[in-house]
Coordinates of C-alpha atoms in Angstrom, one line a residue:
M16 CA 137.4 56.6 94.9
T17 CA 134.4 56.3 97.3
D18 CA 135.1 56.2 101.1
T19 CA 134.6 52.6 102.4
P20 CA 131.9 52.8 105.2
T21 CA 132.3 51.7 108.7
P22 CA 130.8 48.3 109.1
L23 CA 128.3 50.0 111.5
Q24 CA 127.1 52.8 108.7
P25 CA 123.8 54.3 110.1
S26 CA 121.7 53.1 107.1
P27 CA 122.1 51.3 103.9
I28 CA 122.9 53.7 101.1
H29 CA 121.8 51.0 98.5
L30 CA 118.8 49.4 99.7
G31 CA 115.6 50.7 98.0
Q32 CA 117.5 53.3 95.9
A33 CA 118.8 53.3 92.4
S34 CA 122.3 52.7 92.3
A35 CA 124.9 52.5 89.5
L36 CA 127.0 49.3 89.0
P37 CA 130.4 50.8 90.2
S38 CA 133.2 50.7 87.7
R39 CA 135.7 49.1 90.1
P40 CA 135.7 47.1 93.2
E41 CA 137.6 49.5 95.0
D42 CA 134.9 52.2 94.5
A43 CA 132.1 49.7 95.6
V44 CA 130.4 50.4 98.8
L45 CA 129.2 47.6 100.8
D46 CA 126.2 48.0 103.4
Y47 CA 126.1 46.4 106.6
V48 CA 123.0 46.2 108.7
P49 CA 122.5 44.9 112.3
N50 CA 122.4 41.3 112.6
P51 CA 118.8 40.6 113.6
R52 CA 119.8 37.3 115.6
P53 CA 122.9 38.4 117.5
G54 CA 124.8 35.7 119.6
K55 CA 122.9 33.1 117.8
P56 CA 125.1 30.6 115.6
Y57 CA 124.1 30.2 112.1
L58 CA 125.3 30.4 108.6
V59 CA 124.5 32.8 105.8
R60 CA 125.2 31.8 102.2
F61 CA 125.5 33.8 99.1
T62 CA 125.7 32.1 95.7
A63 CA 126.9 34.1 92.6
P64 CA 126.9 31.5 89.7
E65 CA 127.6 34.2 87.0
F66 CA 130.5 36.2 88.4
T67 CA 132.9 37.6 85.7
S68 CA 136.2 39.2 85.7
L69 CA 138.9 39.8 83.1
C70 CA 142.0 38.1 82.5
P71 CA 144.7 40.3 83.5
V72 CA 146.9 39.3 80.5
T73 CA 144.5 38.8 77.7
G74 CA 141.7 40.9 78.7
Q75 CA 139.3 38.1 78.0
P76 CA 136.5 37.4 80.4
D77 CA 136.8 34.8 83.0
F78 CA 133.4 33.2 84.7
A79 CA 133.3 31.9 88.0
H80 CA 130.6 30.1 90.3
L81 CA 131.3 31.9 93.6
V82 CA 130.0 30.6 97.2
I83 CA 130.4 32.8 100.1
D84 CA 129.5 31.4 103.6
Y85 CA 129.9 33.5 106.8
A86 CA 128.7 33.0 110.2
P87 CA 127.5 36.7 111.4
A88 CA 128.8 38.6 114.6
A89 CA 127.2 42.2 115.1
T90 CA 126.5 42.8 111.4
I91 CA 125.0 40.9 108.1
V92 CA 126.2 42.5 104.5
E93 CA 123.3 43.8 102.8
S94 CA 122.5 41.8 99.6
K95 CA 122.0 44.5 97.1
S96 CA 125.2 46.1 97.9
L97 CA 127.1 42.7 97.9
K98 CA 125.7 42.3 94.2
L99 CA 126.8 45.7 93.2
F100 CA 130.1 44.8 94.5
L101 CA 130.7 41.5 92.8
G102 CA 129.4 43.2 89.6
S103 CA 132.2 45.8 89.7
F104 CA 134.4 42.9 88.9
R105 CA 133.2 42.8 85.3
N106 CA 136.1 45.2 84.2
H107 CA 138.3 44.2 86.4
A108 CA 141.6 42.9 85.4
A109 CA 142.8 39.9 88.1
F110 CA 143.9 36.5 88.5
H111 CA 141.6 34.0 89.9
E112 CA 143.1 33.9 93.2
D113 CA 143.3 37.5 93.6
C114 CA 139.7 38.1 93.2
T115 CA 138.4 35.0 95.1
V116 CA 140.7 35.8 98.2
G117 CA 140.3 39.7 97.7
I118 CA 136.4 39.4 98.1
G119 CA 136.9 37.0 101.2
E120 CA 139.3 39.2 102.8
R121 CA 137.4 42.8 102.1
L122 CA 134.0 41.0 103.5
F123 CA 135.7 39.6 106.5
A124 CA 137.7 42.8 107.3
E125 CA 134.7 45.1 107.0
M126 CA 131.9 42.9 108.4
N127 CA 133.9 41.3 111.2
P128 CA 132.1 38.2 111.1
V129 CA 132.8 35.2 113.2
W130 CA 133.8 33.1 110.4
L131 CA 133.9 33.3 106.3
R132 CA 134.8 31.3 103.6
I133 CA 134.5 31.6 100.0
G134 CA 134.9 29.3 97.3
G135 CA 135.7 30.4 94.0
Y136 CA 135.1 27.6 91.1
W137 CA 136.5 29.0 87.9
Y138 CA 135.6 27.8 84.3
P139 CA 138.6 26.9 82.4
R140 CA 141.2 29.1 81.1
G141 CA 143.7 27.6 78.7
G142 CA 141.8 24.2 78.8
I143 CA 142.3 24.2 82.9
P144 CA 139.6 25.0 85.5
I145 CA 140.9 26.6 88.5
D146 CA 139.2 26.4 92.0
V147 CA 140.3 28.9 94.7
F148 CA 139.4 28.3 98.4
W149 CA 139.9 30.9 101.5
Q150 CA 138.6 30.8 105.1
S151 CA 139.3 33.1 107.9
G152 CA 140.2 30.4 110.2
E153 CA 138.6 27.3 111.7
P154 CA 134.8 27.5 112.0
P155 CA 133.0 27.8 115.4
A156 CA 132.0 24.5 116.8
G157 CA 128.5 23.6 116.4
L158 CA 128.2 25.6 113.4
W159 CA 126.4 23.4 110.6
L160 CA 128.3 23.7 107.2
P161 CA 126.8 22.4 104.3
P162 CA 129.1 21.4 101.5
Q163 CA 129.5 23.9 98.9
D164 CA 128.4 21.0 96.5
V165 CA 129.7 22.9 93.4
P166 CA 130.7 20.0 90.9
G167 CA 134.1 20.2 89.4
Y168 CA 134.3 21.1 85.8
R169 CA 133.5 18.4 83.3
G170 CA 133.2 20.2 80.1
R171 CA 130.8 18.5 77.8
G172 CA 131.2 15.0 79.7

């Protein structure tokens, strides 16, 4: 297992480098770089409309549309390392709740942003779509929070 770097890692290890997709989320190394606008309240949004993991019971693939919003403090997460981290779930067997909340908690613990929320909009399993939401607490006053605007699953309707 790869050691998890501190949020103030001296330089990104993935940016500008060939990087293999980690086989497990715990092997993924997230890179963090200094916030270019420290002290300014702003929101960063990452959208992963084709997130995949595996059902822990059947081993079949599960699909989700993830939306990650955060207000940075001292660091921001480098997007290539985030893409590799999210991709590492492709062969990871876990329930929707575990994947969604685990991603939010890891980012919050490592990056230590002012605030973070994640919405996991999962496609149906057994005929029932499951949406999972987590946030680190109340958003800071004055922070513009656009809606996540991911429509509920409608099937062919």
